[in-house]
Amino acid sequence: EAQVTQNPRYLITVTGKKLTVTCSQNMNHEYMSWYRQDPGLGLRQIYYSMNVEVTDKGDVPEGYKVSRKEKRNFPLILESPSPNQTSLYFCASTLREGTDTQYFGPGTRLTVL
Amino acid sequence: GQSLEQPSEVTAVEGAIVQINCTYQTSGFYGLSWYQQHDGGAPTFLSYNALDGLEETGRFSSFLSRSDSYGYLLLQELQMKDSASYFCAVRWVSGGGADGLTFGKGTHLIIQP
């Protein structure tokens, strides 16, 4: 089954404690993204990657890091989380051909105290 | 930068037809997508338009006019399960090779019996 998985699904942490949210896809897609979703603001792209070792900033990259060492994995790293990073995070994987379909993971709800 | 405008909320009656509009200001426009998101769920892909005209997929159709920077999603024979948020999203590609996706803030569709 084609899917995007994220872990953890829920996380409560404290300010300044480094954390990583993992993302993995099994569709051999080259393009992967991270989004955050906040009420009234829709989905905002944090970082994206067009291929292994190729990453670029989206609309709201401040406070986040990513890496793309393998095609299937695209972890999101918060080196020093702050309360304003409390949000719902989605990883997505995109078939950049034809209908440009983007497949989303189930989401990670992060609370930073 | 990129910006998209769509209504925040639309109400319609079960069995009717509803149109959700999206206007955008984008440099490097490449295509317009639509996504559906139910409360508590992940966004799911509905349609994609790269060229002017109408794309039809079952009860859903999507239209694009590149000259007007405008698109819409048309939902026919509305069902209660169509109650959800709908997002338009623009794929943009810059001369420098950046390739991002910017979402609108979403339209909450309420279906009344």
XYZ file of C-alpha atoms in Angstrom:
226
model
C 0.000 0.000 0.000
C 1.316 3.437 -0.982
C 1.742 5.516 2.120
C 3.546 8.241 4.022
C 4.251 7.540 7.676
C 5.167 9.993 10.412
C 6.309 9.470 13.958
C 5.427 10.368 16.565
C 1.771 11.212 16.011
C 1.573 13.230 19.204
C 4.339 14.900 21.162
C 4.428 17.187 24.154
C 7.817 18.661 24.945
C 9.442 21.604 26.667
C 11.155 24.665 25.279
C 14.697 24.028 24.108
C 14.650 20.236 24.059
C 15.754 19.056 20.616
C 13.351 16.791 18.806
C 13.029 14.991 15.484
C 9.866 14.034 13.651
C 10.455 11.220 11.194
C 8.808 10.852 7.803
C 9.031 7.956 5.407
C 7.406 7.161 2.058
C 7.301 3.927 0.088
C 6.406 5.340 -3.344
C 9.927 6.158 -4.557
C 8.982 9.825 -4.935
C 11.740 12.351 -5.396
C 9.886 15.366 -3.973
C 9.026 15.550 -0.286
C 7.789 18.424 1.903
C 7.037 19.445 5.443
C 4.073 21.676 6.330
C 2.678 23.164 9.456
C -1.015 23.835 9.862
C -2.359 26.449 12.239
C -5.981 27.572 12.655
C -6.907 30.212 10.110
C -3.561 30.031 8.348
C -3.946 26.911 6.243
C -0.938 24.799 5.355
C 2.413 26.504 5.123
C 5.425 24.832 3.566
C 8.425 24.675 5.894
C 11.022 22.885 3.785
C 11.011 20.752 0.708
C 13.407 18.392 -1.005
C 13.569 17.702 -4.720
C 15.879 14.720 -4.339
C 18.481 13.114 -2.115
C 20.820 15.738 -0.624
C 18.756 18.550 -2.215
C 16.696 20.615 0.215
C 15.296 24.129 0.068
C 13.404 26.533 2.276
C 9.668 26.932 1.975
C 7.610 29.831 3.301
C 8.291 29.372 7.044
C 11.696 27.685 7.569
C 12.873 29.591 10.672
C 13.581 27.298 13.615
C 13.556 24.090 11.570
C 16.102 21.870 9.869
C 15.707 18.933 7.525
C 17.914 16.316 5.932
C 17.495 13.993 2.969
C 20.129 11.293 3.096
C 17.897 8.645 1.558
C 15.081 8.945 -0.934
C 12.444 7.481 1.352
C 13.169 9.486 4.531
C 12.813 13.184 5.241
C 13.080 13.992 8.962
C 12.147 17.360 10.446
C 14.424 18.610 13.211
C 13.657 21.256 15.802
C 16.983 22.059 17.435
C 15.524 24.314 20.129
C 11.728 24.208 20.058
C 9.748 27.203 21.219
C 6.039 27.564 22.085
C 5.305 29.267 18.752
C 6.192 25.985 17.060
C 3.210 24.322 18.670
C 1.292 23.170 15.633
C 0.048 20.275 13.505
C 2.783 19.068 11.166
C 2.329 17.145 7.934
C 4.898 15.423 5.818
C 4.053 14.930 2.155
C 5.464 13.085 -0.806
C 4.767 14.152 -4.372
C 4.706 12.463 -7.717
C 6.057 15.351 -9.804
C 4.538 14.096 -13.028
C 1.100 14.106 -14.586
C -1.396 15.177 -11.966
C 1.258 16.322 -9.490
C -0.465 14.336 -6.741
C 0.781 14.990 -3.229
C 0.319 12.304 -0.581
C 0.184 13.431 3.024
C 1.181 11.601 6.156
C -1.293 11.354 9.052
C 0.128 14.376 10.868
C 2.066 15.029 14.067
C 0.502 17.181 16.728
C 3.294 18.965 18.587
C 2.904 20.950 21.778
C 5.875 22.920 23.113
C 5.464 24.098 26.703
C 5.939 35.969 -3.074
C 2.855 33.896 -3.516
C -0.651 34.601 -2.268
C -3.993 32.887 -2.694
C -7.489 33.993 -1.802
C -10.450 31.720 -1.233
C -13.637 32.195 0.803
C -13.346 31.132 4.420
C -16.721 29.421 4.533
C -19.418 28.254 2.131
C -22.776 26.714 2.979
C -24.804 24.543 0.597
C -27.661 22.080 0.626
C -27.375 18.337 0.195
C -27.890 17.375 -3.445
C -27.031 20.837 -4.742
C -23.982 22.181 -6.590
C -21.363 24.421 -5.021
C -18.411 26.317 -6.459
C -15.351 27.308 -4.426
C -13.268 30.030 -6.006
C -9.549 30.645 -5.744
C -7.590 33.623 -7.008
C -3.838 33.766 -6.837
C -0.864 36.050 -7.299
C 2.180 34.027 -8.128
C 5.461 34.404 -9.892
C 6.521 31.305 -11.766
C 3.050 29.739 -11.801
C 3.142 26.087 -12.784
C -0.222 24.608 -11.764
C -3.197 24.747 -9.387
C -4.244 21.869 -7.130
C -7.184 21.226 -4.846
C -7.175 19.242 -1.620
C -9.895 18.103 0.766
C -9.389 17.806 4.494
C -11.878 16.411 6.987
C -11.641 17.457 10.627
C -8.803 15.619 12.313
C -7.543 14.119 9.070
C -4.791 14.670 6.544
C -5.363 16.548 3.285
C -6.174 14.356 0.307
C -5.596 15.238 -3.319
C -8.633 16.049 -5.478
C -7.438 17.579 -8.733
C -4.721 19.439 -10.604
C -4.848 21.935 -13.472
C -1.755 23.015 -15.355
C -3.574 24.242 -18.445
C -6.660 26.386 -18.930
C -9.957 24.580 -18.878
C -12.046 22.132 -16.951
C -10.897 18.828 -15.443
C -13.619 16.429 -14.347
C -13.282 13.596 -11.868
C -16.624 12.081 -10.898
C -18.680 14.582 -8.910
C -15.755 16.989 -8.663
C -14.513 19.327 -11.400
C -11.785 21.929 -11.351
C -11.287 24.878 -13.642
C -8.309 27.101 -14.356
C -7.880 30.391 -16.190
C -4.201 31.317 -16.215
C -4.855 34.701 -17.812
C -7.221 35.622 -14.963
C -5.117 33.950 -12.225
C -8.285 32.211 -11.177
C -9.588 28.743 -10.587
C -12.516 27.013 -8.968
C -13.582 23.669 -7.612
C -17.082 22.521 -8.484
C -18.799 19.900 -6.381
C -21.990 18.361 -7.718
C -24.694 16.227 -6.081
C -23.454 17.272 -2.681
C -23.424 14.649 0.047
C -23.107 15.112 3.795
C -19.663 13.485 3.643
C -18.473 16.405 1.486
C -18.524 18.600 4.596
C -14.844 19.392 4.945
C -12.239 22.071 4.305
C -11.035 22.583 0.754
C -7.669 24.096 -0.093
C -6.353 25.435 -3.350
C -2.588 25.310 -3.795
C -0.267 26.813 -6.346
C 2.857 25.083 -7.571
C 5.479 27.639 -8.531
C 8.865 27.237 -10.127
C 11.465 29.986 -10.087
C 14.241 30.660 -12.569
C 16.734 29.718 -9.884
C 15.334 26.203 -9.664
C 13.151 26.586 -6.575
C 9.987 24.505 -6.833
C 7.489 25.113 -4.048
C 3.836 24.746 -3.189
C 1.799 27.471 -1.492
C -1.648 26.777 -0.058
C -4.629 29.027 0.417
C -6.087 29.320 3.894
C -8.912 26.943 3.092
C -12.678 27.048 2.623
C -14.861 25.350 5.199
C -17.788 23.758 3.333
C -20.911 23.196 5.401
C -23.583 20.910 3.953
C -27.100 21.272 5.264
C -29.703 18.524 4.896
